[in-house]
Amino acid sequence: MLKRKRWIFAILALLPTLAIFAYVRMYPIIDILRLSLHRWNILSKNKPFIGLENFRELMSDNLFLTSLMNTTIIAFGVLAITIPLGMVIAALIFHRTRTRMSGFYETSIFIPHIVSLVPAAMAWKWIFDARLGPLNALLSAFGIEPQAWLFDPVLSVVCVIVLCSWQALGYAVLIYLVGFKNLPVSLYEAAKLDGASGPKSFWYLSIPMLKPITLYVSVVTLVSGFNVYAQPFVLASDSQGAPGRQVRVLVLDMLENSFRNYRVGYAASEAVVLLVIVLVLTLIQFTMLREKGKA
Amino acid sequence: MTDFAELTEAEHAAGRRLRARKRAVNIAIDVFLTLFSIAMLLPLVFLIANAFKTPAEMLAWPPTIVPHDPTLENFRAVLGETPLLRWILNSVLFAIMSSIAIIATSSIAGYIFAKFRYRSLNVIFALFLATAIVPFEVYMIPLYFQVKSLGLLNSVWGLLIGYLVMSFGIFLIRQNVIHSIPDELLEAARLDGASEFWIFVHVVFPLLRGALGALGVLAFFQAWTAFAWPMIVATTRSSYTIEVGLALFQTGYTVDLGKLSAASATVLIPSVITFMILRRNFVQGVASTGMKE
């Protein structure tokens, strides 16, 4: 009797959360899968089922392919900067932990991660500005030609990578610091007795032992890299908001197709591509962690 | 253990050299980390400084960190040209309501999933887990049409619909309940005749205060910095959040870096101060995302 009462409480208490969850998560996720198989122009009433036609069309859509390419470059670019730099900075801070300065290091490296996206992007927009920015002024002091950082299609992708890495670094450092704190001290002491220097024990002990953390940070960084939107939007849109000047990324292309071209079904199929990328990344993480568990 | 008296002069010298080298390494690390930390802060420092500069000083090279001739003109111009305060109010409302909703939904669901072990609940929990992987950007278009059919576009309620639940919050609370609330405590309360609801409100909720605080801070910042969702849901000038307002402010006008910096600084300074005050909570919340196992 008592057990039954507990079960009823569990269900009743969970019901509101469950209802919200079903409405704001489950339903739209199923809906995106359904929409991706239909042709739906918001302006017309009917939504014919067209199977995988949207996906076939995506494969020959230059704007989509550019977006996919840019997004991939940004995601892996941020990864290539954040992981090694995050690990080294965390190791150095960990080495100086318990000193008066470690709090300052941690806080100031973490702050870019928490400040609002748009003001942070504004700060960098000024740095990269072709006419007024300090970056070009600095370069010309070294005799290097000023560059149109935010207008050149290649350089503006680089700018997005720099901005995103600057923001992502604090997170990586924080997670690595937690990792370092959990490593067994005895191993390092043993290595020291064997005459291993700091850099050596970092290379042969820390990097291998932090592998699960590296894997986790990599997946988080890549997933947020593939969802990137606000940073390129702010950084690369000029005063006229001309779409051609923006760094084309997946989410931007998706929103343009949906809200500017009114092709919701087509945009939905892009969302599904994004979903597949994220699922594959997560799957890689799970399999690698499981393999490690077996070994 | 060797007696110090027995050490030769050479051994003492070697020890001194080793200590000196160690100190030199530590100093080098400190210098590097200090410079690096300052470099990380520099863009934000410049942004705030630029907000107080005259157009002429903004062009100066090298850029000044403390303006020679500080002016509030940029702030005055922004407040005159944009409903900046309205945008901030929208953001604050949205962020507070979202935090409350996420704390409520996460605490109940987290507690139930931690302490009530039924097969049917396991299935539901697996569903939560599976959908947690899906990023918001993937399903925001259908969600937009749901909000539209409810007639909630361009309102704080429409914004809120996207930010009512947080899968990570449910996991965080579940972990906390498992670690910090023993079954014995709940059994004792039950033996005393307390109802399940009473136990949740008077026993569980207070014990979760720390974790819920961390979650609240995370939820607040998540909503405060949201961009893509407010961008599509709030499209009238008076319904913008501050992030959207700022981003679109730059497109509608000729670029005026002074005004842009002033508007950005207005958003930046309160969030940095909030972060400083709630640092512990915040770092805990973020750090625990990396320690899922």
XYZ file of C-alpha atoms in Angstrom:
588
model
C 0.000 0.000 0.000
C 2.762 2.367 1.055
C 4.763 1.439 -2.011
C 1.840 2.251 -4.252
C 1.518 5.647 -2.625
C 5.188 6.373 -3.258
C 4.827 5.415 -6.883
C 1.844 7.707 -7.293
C 3.801 10.568 -5.700
C 6.745 9.970 -8.030
C 4.537 10.108 -11.105
C 2.511 13.107 -9.925
C 5.615 15.097 -8.961
C 7.293 14.272 -12.230
C 4.252 15.022 -14.350
C 4.672 18.819 -14.809
C 8.370 18.500 -15.639
C 7.629 15.620 -17.942
C 4.872 17.525 -19.718
C 7.126 20.546 -20.261
C 9.942 18.311 -21.388
C 7.713 16.519 -23.877
C 6.460 19.818 -25.277
C 9.733 21.752 -25.546
C 12.117 18.867 -26.298
C 10.637 15.591 -27.454
C 8.049 17.080 -29.749
C 10.297 19.552 -31.609
C 13.017 16.915 -31.994
C 10.552 14.508 -33.604
C 9.130 17.384 -35.616
C 12.507 18.311 -37.084
C 12.962 14.745 -38.324
C 9.480 14.786 -39.854
C 9.881 18.235 -41.439
C 13.182 17.286 -43.044
C 11.313 14.758 -45.192
C 8.755 17.284 -46.407
C 8.762 20.238 -48.700
C 7.289 23.088 -46.740
C 7.236 26.632 -47.915
C 5.662 28.666 -45.088
C 3.643 30.632 -47.618
C 1.837 27.584 -48.997
C -0.669 25.450 -47.152
C 0.388 21.958 -48.244
C 3.417 20.063 -47.085
C 4.113 17.234 -49.535
C 6.239 14.300 -48.386
C 9.350 14.161 -50.559
C 11.523 11.611 -48.772
C 15.225 12.392 -48.900
C 14.882 14.961 -51.682
C 15.944 17.836 -49.368
C 19.144 16.032 -48.464
C 19.943 15.322 -52.104
C 19.473 18.997 -52.864
C 21.775 19.974 -49.978
C 24.606 17.985 -51.512
C 24.685 20.323 -54.514
C 23.888 23.543 -52.661
C 27.001 25.706 -52.729
C 25.971 27.938 -49.854
C 25.310 24.892 -47.675
C 28.611 23.262 -48.627
C 30.479 26.497 -47.876
C 28.699 26.692 -44.527
C 29.563 23.093 -43.717
C 33.177 23.678 -44.693
C 33.505 26.909 -42.677
C 31.839 25.369 -39.642
C 34.110 22.320 -39.765
C 37.214 24.508 -40.080
C 36.073 26.666 -37.167
C 35.235 23.678 -34.945
C 38.550 21.907 -35.551
C 40.509 25.175 -35.502
C 39.182 25.991 -32.044
C 39.946 22.431 -30.954
C 43.526 22.621 -32.230
C 44.152 25.771 -30.187
C 42.122 25.025 -27.077
C 43.262 21.503 -26.190
C 47.073 21.916 -26.170
C 46.978 25.444 -24.803
C 44.352 24.556 -22.191
C 46.357 21.573 -20.993
C 49.646 23.466 -20.737
C 48.114 26.490 -19.002
C 46.263 24.212 -16.580
C 49.504 22.326 -15.834
C 51.322 25.592 -15.111
C 48.519 26.918 -12.910
C 48.395 23.563 -11.123
C 52.148 23.806 -10.541
C 51.624 27.218 -8.911
C 48.483 26.214 -7.056
C 48.382 27.211 -3.398
C 50.294 30.390 -4.302
C 48.611 33.734 -3.948
C 48.482 34.231 -7.716
C 46.652 31.042 -8.751
C 43.242 32.559 -8.049
C 44.081 35.509 -10.278
C 45.210 33.236 -13.112
C 42.133 31.041 -12.902
C 39.705 33.945 -12.742
C 41.156 36.050 -15.511
C 41.493 33.134 -17.920
C 37.940 32.022 -17.111
C 36.279 35.443 -17.440
C 36.152 35.448 -21.275
C 34.157 32.213 -21.026
C 31.367 33.774 -18.972
C 31.014 37.288 -20.355
C 28.109 37.836 -22.702
C 28.822 36.732 -26.217
C 27.981 39.867 -28.110
C 30.029 42.373 -26.068
C 32.967 39.953 -26.211
C 32.629 39.768 -29.969
C 32.396 43.577 -30.094
C 35.716 43.845 -28.269
C 37.393 41.686 -30.905
C 35.601 43.430 -33.738
C 37.453 46.576 -32.725
C 40.779 44.740 -32.520
C 40.326 43.321 -36.031
C 38.884 46.502 -37.533
C 40.766 47.261 -40.742
C 40.984 51.040 -40.303
C 40.740 51.655 -36.573
C 41.883 48.376 -35.059
C 45.068 47.967 -33.031
C 45.952 44.714 -34.794
C 46.699 46.401 -38.105
C 48.461 49.253 -36.307
C 50.630 46.697 -34.529
C 51.375 44.862 -37.780
C 52.341 48.031 -39.592
C 54.810 48.751 -36.799
C 56.540 45.566 -37.962
C 56.232 46.614 -41.573
C 53.446 44.143 -42.379
C 50.709 45.273 -44.744
C 47.372 45.957 -43.023
C 44.773 43.283 -43.728
C 41.009 43.477 -44.208
C 40.562 40.951 -41.403
C 36.787 40.845 -41.293
C 36.134 41.136 -45.022
C 38.501 38.580 -46.457
C 36.684 35.217 -46.578
C 39.708 33.266 -45.306
C 40.923 35.755 -42.709
C 37.458 36.269 -41.264
C 37.237 32.532 -40.541
C 40.575 32.853 -38.753
C 39.142 35.767 -36.741
C 36.165 33.654 -35.695
C 38.527 30.865 -34.600
C 40.574 33.312 -32.507
C 37.475 34.751 -30.829
C 35.961 31.319 -30.133
C 39.243 29.939 -28.797
C 39.640 32.931 -26.511
C 36.202 32.156 -25.106
C 36.598 28.366 -24.938
C 40.031 28.331 -23.314
C 38.803 29.128 -19.792
C 36.470 26.152 -19.834
C 39.217 23.770 -20.984
C 41.619 25.093 -18.340
C 39.017 24.676 -15.614
C 38.180 21.091 -16.568
C 41.877 20.183 -16.921
C 42.574 21.701 -13.504
C 39.935 19.414 -12.018
C 41.669 16.569 -13.861
C 45.107 17.462 -12.511
C 43.741 17.645 -8.970
C 42.402 14.105 -9.315
C 45.661 12.567 -10.577
C 47.568 10.382 -8.079
C 50.400 12.390 -6.508
C 52.432 9.245 -5.750
C 53.086 8.581 -9.433
C 54.644 11.997 -9.890
C 56.781 11.536 -6.807
C 57.987 8.193 -8.119
C 58.817 9.799 -11.456
C 60.718 12.555 -9.682
C 62.787 10.020 -7.747
C 63.633 8.397 -11.066
C 64.937 11.768 -12.186
C 62.092 12.734 -14.535
C 61.863 16.493 -15.056
C 58.619 18.470 -14.994
C 58.142 18.570 -18.775
C 58.981 14.868 -18.982
C 56.413 13.792 -16.422
C 53.902 16.091 -18.123
C 54.524 14.312 -21.436
C 54.698 10.736 -20.165
C 52.303 10.858 -17.200
C 49.835 13.744 -17.428
C 48.909 13.582 -21.103
C 48.125 9.838 -21.122
C 46.311 9.944 -17.786
C 44.211 12.942 -18.779
C 43.009 11.195 -21.926
C 39.379 10.798 -20.797
C 39.273 14.517 -19.964
C 40.854 15.440 -23.281
C 38.239 13.335 -25.011
C 35.434 15.007 -23.087
C 36.714 18.546 -23.701
C 37.255 17.708 -27.381
C 33.681 16.562 -27.858
C 32.255 19.563 -25.993
C 34.450 21.948 -28.007
C 33.588 20.333 -31.335
C 29.857 20.218 -30.608
C 29.761 23.889 -29.645
C 31.965 24.649 -32.655
C 29.464 23.055 -34.999
C 26.663 25.083 -33.388
C 28.574 28.359 -33.719
C 26.413 31.284 -34.753
C 26.589 34.458 -32.658
C 30.350 35.004 -33.000
C 30.512 35.008 -36.807
C 27.245 36.922 -36.927
C 28.610 39.784 -34.859
C 32.177 39.681 -36.076
C 31.621 39.500 -39.786
C 28.407 41.375 -40.427
C 29.137 44.889 -41.572
C 27.145 48.023 -40.973
C 24.766 47.166 -43.816
C 24.329 43.619 -42.615
C 25.069 42.366 -46.109
C 24.680 38.588 -45.997
C 27.486 37.938 -48.452
C 29.994 39.427 -46.077
C 29.092 37.138 -43.211
C 31.081 34.064 -42.400
C 28.607 31.476 -43.572
C 28.098 28.823 -40.881
C 25.562 25.996 -40.617
C 23.183 27.635 -38.136
C 23.215 30.882 -40.115
C 22.468 29.071 -43.380
C 19.704 27.120 -41.645
C 18.058 30.252 -40.259
C 18.356 32.080 -43.567
C 16.715 29.208 -45.418
C 13.954 29.059 -42.867
C 13.197 32.713 -42.186
C 14.457 34.523 -45.253
C 13.711 31.974 -47.987
C 10.741 30.399 -46.135
C 11.992 26.892 -46.906
C 11.350 25.275 -43.538
C 11.580 21.664 -44.712
C 14.909 22.359 -46.357
C 16.215 24.129 -43.234
C 15.012 21.158 -41.167
C 17.134 18.822 -43.250
C 20.155 21.007 -42.438
C 19.291 20.700 -38.751
C 19.240 16.929 -39.194
C 22.726 17.045 -40.745
C 23.869 19.014 -37.700
C 22.226 16.425 -35.454
C 23.993 13.561 -37.213
C 27.378 15.281 -36.810
C 26.770 15.789 -33.094
C 25.559 12.198 -32.635
C 28.637 10.805 -34.369
C 30.932 12.897 -32.151
C 29.137 11.759 -29.010
C 29.195 8.151 -30.177
C 32.965 8.366 -30.703
C 33.328 9.629 -27.158
C 31.224 6.820 -25.703
C 32.981 4.050 -27.635
C 36.422 5.333 -26.704
C 35.471 5.591 -23.045
C 33.986 2.092 -23.096
C 37.091 0.631 -24.730
C 39.171 2.228 -22.045
C 36.943 0.651 -19.411
C 37.515 -2.803 -20.920
C 41.283 -2.482 -21.112
C 67.811 10.016 7.151
C 71.120 11.736 6.606
C 72.286 14.116 9.257
C 72.879 17.579 7.876
C 76.266 17.768 9.560
C 77.405 14.789 7.524
C 76.721 16.439 4.194
C 79.805 17.705 2.461
C 80.192 21.246 1.291
C 79.749 20.031 -2.303
C 76.412 18.455 -1.459
C 75.247 21.676 0.162
C 76.217 23.617 -2.920
C 74.357 21.166 -5.157
C 71.281 21.548 -2.974
C 71.492 25.329 -3.170
C 71.823 25.210 -6.936
C 68.804 22.929 -7.190
C 66.729 25.247 -5.014
C 67.851 28.278 -6.986
C 66.913 26.552 -10.229
C 63.534 25.594 -8.849
C 62.917 29.182 -7.805
C 63.951 30.485 -11.211
C 61.528 28.063 -12.879
C 58.716 29.144 -10.577
C 59.387 32.805 -11.259
C 59.450 32.169 -14.995
C 56.098 30.357 -14.750
C 54.604 33.184 -12.715
C 55.794 35.808 -15.177
C 54.406 33.839 -18.112
C 51.039 33.167 -16.439
C 50.681 36.771 -15.312
C 51.337 38.079 -18.819
C 49.012 35.472 -20.305
C 46.209 36.281 -17.835
C 46.534 39.978 -18.588
C 46.483 39.274 -22.324
C 43.259 37.310 -21.881
C 41.638 40.252 -20.108
C 43.001 42.893 -22.459
C 40.196 42.842 -25.079
C 37.613 43.417 -22.352
C 39.704 46.101 -20.665
C 40.012 47.926 -23.970
C 36.290 47.590 -24.621
C 35.480 49.262 -21.318
C 38.149 51.923 -21.857
C 36.873 52.669 -25.374
C 33.412 53.288 -23.979
C 34.767 56.361 -22.187
C 36.902 57.709 -25.029
C 36.320 60.572 -27.418
C 36.315 59.650 -31.138
C 39.769 61.187 -31.516
C 41.324 59.222 -28.693
C 39.846 55.974 -29.967
C 42.105 56.253 -33.014
C 45.236 56.832 -30.994
C 48.132 54.415 -31.259
C 49.175 52.884 -28.948
C 45.643 52.557 -27.519
C 45.239 54.040 -24.068
C 43.946 51.930 -21.217
C 42.966 54.856 -19.026
C 41.256 57.508 -21.178
C 43.004 60.931 -21.013
C 39.806 62.778 -21.306
C 37.007 60.462 -20.112
C 33.565 61.280 -21.438
C 30.078 59.901 -20.857
C 28.964 61.131 -24.275
C 28.919 57.602 -25.758
C 26.626 56.334 -23.007
C 24.352 59.333 -23.359
C 24.122 58.821 -27.127
C 23.318 55.109 -26.793
C 20.649 55.682 -24.178
C 19.133 58.340 -26.395
C 19.147 56.251 -29.560
C 18.182 52.824 -28.266
C 15.828 51.402 -25.650
C 18.904 49.914 -23.952
C 17.333 49.849 -20.505
C 14.262 48.095 -21.872
C 16.497 45.450 -23.472
C 18.339 44.935 -20.195
C 15.037 44.622 -18.357
C 13.835 42.024 -20.898
C 17.037 40.032 -20.410
C 16.893 40.208 -16.625
C 13.254 39.094 -16.565
C 13.922 36.278 -18.995
C 17.001 35.095 -17.094
C 15.325 35.174 -13.670
C 12.220 33.359 -14.866
C 14.327 30.772 -16.648
C 16.445 30.155 -13.506
C 13.340 29.659 -11.384
C 11.804 27.280 -13.922
C 15.012 25.275 -14.289
C 15.544 25.042 -10.527
C 11.963 23.828 -10.054
C 11.967 21.270 -12.861
C 15.497 20.018 -12.131
C 15.092 19.638 -8.368
C 11.891 17.594 -8.644
C 13.038 15.438 -11.541
C 16.546 14.996 -10.133
C 15.183 13.881 -6.760
C 12.656 11.476 -8.236
C 15.207 9.892 -10.576
C 17.704 9.530 -7.737
C 15.474 8.015 -5.063
C 12.520 6.332 -6.741
C 13.701 3.252 -8.542
C 10.993 1.930 -10.836
C 11.412 0.375 -14.238
C 9.001 2.861 -15.821
C 11.053 5.756 -14.451
C 14.220 4.247 -15.867
C 12.689 4.365 -19.315
C 11.800 8.042 -18.865
C 15.265 8.794 -17.540
C 16.809 7.109 -20.566
C 14.705 9.421 -22.744
C 16.004 12.460 -20.867
C 19.549 11.160 -21.346
C 19.109 10.518 -25.056
C 17.642 13.936 -25.840
C 20.240 15.761 -23.738
C 22.731 15.194 -26.554
C 20.645 17.116 -29.088
C 21.766 20.763 -29.248
C 19.170 23.492 -29.024
C 20.098 24.815 -32.464
C 18.882 21.553 -34.008
C 15.256 21.799 -32.885
C 14.733 25.524 -32.425
C 12.899 25.954 -35.743
C 9.977 23.626 -34.869
C 9.959 25.112 -31.362
C 9.624 28.546 -32.945
C 6.470 27.430 -34.752
C 5.064 26.038 -31.489
C 5.663 29.386 -29.782
C 4.130 31.125 -32.773
C 0.974 28.994 -32.621
C 0.663 29.865 -28.924
C 0.779 33.522 -29.927
C 3.808 34.195 -27.715
C 6.229 35.680 -30.236
C 7.897 38.922 -29.163
C 7.236 38.318 -25.484
C 9.268 37.200 -22.507
C 6.989 34.125 -22.296
C 7.977 33.082 -25.784
C 11.641 33.364 -24.843
C 11.017 31.398 -21.669
C 9.516 28.403 -23.480
C 12.916 27.565 -24.913
C 14.564 27.701 -21.489
C 12.235 25.888 -19.074
C 14.222 22.686 -18.635
C 17.916 21.873 -18.623
C 18.948 18.243 -18.940
C 22.280 18.939 -17.306
C 20.423 20.422 -14.323
C 18.468 17.215 -13.838
C 21.697 15.163 -13.894
C 23.450 17.580 -11.558
C 20.673 17.393 -8.968
C 20.370 13.628 -9.354
C 24.092 13.229 -8.611
C 23.810 15.538 -5.640
C 20.845 13.691 -4.182
C 22.634 10.357 -4.552
C 25.755 11.692 -2.833
C 24.331 13.883 -0.126
C 20.896 12.574 0.872
C 20.952 9.154 2.571
C 17.960 6.821 2.232
C 17.894 6.480 6.027
C 17.014 10.134 6.390
C 14.032 9.789 4.087
C 12.934 6.540 5.784
C 13.113 8.185 9.200
C 10.920 11.042 8.006
C 8.460 8.536 6.536
C 8.316 6.603 9.817
C 7.501 9.878 11.548
C 4.484 10.060 9.274
C 5.729 12.792 6.969
C 4.124 12.854 3.542
C 6.271 12.520 0.428
C 5.574 16.099 -0.549
C 6.503 17.379 2.917
C 9.782 15.424 2.766
C 10.680 16.956 -0.576
C 9.976 20.511 0.556
C 11.349 20.336 4.105
C 14.114 17.726 3.930
C 15.392 17.394 0.383
C 15.112 20.957 -0.900
C 17.099 22.584 1.954
C 19.863 19.979 1.669
C 20.245 20.777 -2.020
C 20.685 24.499 -1.490
C 24.341 24.556 -2.600
C 23.761 22.580 -5.762
C 20.621 24.527 -6.622
C 22.534 27.784 -6.136
C 25.185 26.669 -8.606
C 22.496 25.544 -11.029
C 20.624 28.841 -10.661
C 23.735 30.815 -11.550
C 24.386 28.607 -14.575
C 20.781 28.910 -15.724
C 20.830 32.678 -15.292
C 23.963 33.107 -17.383
C 22.716 30.640 -19.985
C 19.622 32.787 -20.567
C 21.499 36.065 -20.212
C 23.908 35.099 -23.000
C 21.348 33.326 -25.218
C 21.487 34.539 -28.780
C 19.994 32.437 -31.573
C 16.666 31.789 -29.826
C 15.938 35.397 -28.761
C 17.040 36.459 -32.234
C 14.228 34.491 -33.901
C 11.545 34.798 -31.216
C 11.920 38.463 -30.302
C 11.896 40.490 -33.489
C 10.320 43.792 -32.463
C 12.664 46.466 -31.179
C 10.987 46.665 -27.795
C 11.106 42.889 -27.236
C 14.834 42.395 -27.970
C 17.057 40.987 -25.285
C 20.213 42.930 -24.663
C 22.350 40.525 -26.702
C 20.110 40.771 -29.743
C 19.699 44.518 -29.342
C 23.450 44.982 -29.256
C 24.085 42.740 -32.232
C 21.483 44.473 -34.362
C 22.435 47.938 -33.110
C 25.663 47.641 -35.082
C 23.915 46.750 -38.338
C 21.344 49.529 -38.415
C 23.774 52.405 -38.002
C 27.093 53.429 -39.389
C 29.670 51.767 -37.182
C 30.437 54.033 -34.273
C 32.880 52.174 -32.105
C 32.447 54.539 -29.184
C 28.715 53.965 -28.958
C 29.097 50.241 -29.567
C 31.664 49.997 -26.791
C 29.496 51.995 -24.426
C 26.513 49.752 -25.061
C 28.680 46.634 -24.719
C 30.288 47.878 -21.518
C 26.861 48.478 -20.021
C 26.143 44.769 -20.456
C 29.592 43.543 -19.620
C 30.243 45.296 -16.328
C 27.218 43.905 -14.416
C 27.845 40.366 -15.659
C 31.524 40.472 -14.682
C 30.605 41.804 -11.223
C 27.929 39.113 -10.829
C 30.482 36.525 -11.813
C 33.005 37.828 -9.268
C 30.427 37.614 -6.488
C 29.142 34.163 -7.464
C 32.494 32.815 -8.605
C 32.489 29.763 -6.314
C 28.995 28.675 -7.350
C 29.774 29.225 -10.964
C 33.046 27.369 -11.064
C 31.486 24.453 -9.159
C 28.645 24.250 -11.636
C 30.911 24.316 -14.668
C 33.499 21.999 -13.162
C 30.877 19.373 -12.372
C 29.906 19.191 -16.040
C 33.322 17.692 -16.688
C 33.027 15.102 -13.961
C 30.113 13.063 -15.157
C 31.605 9.792 -13.965
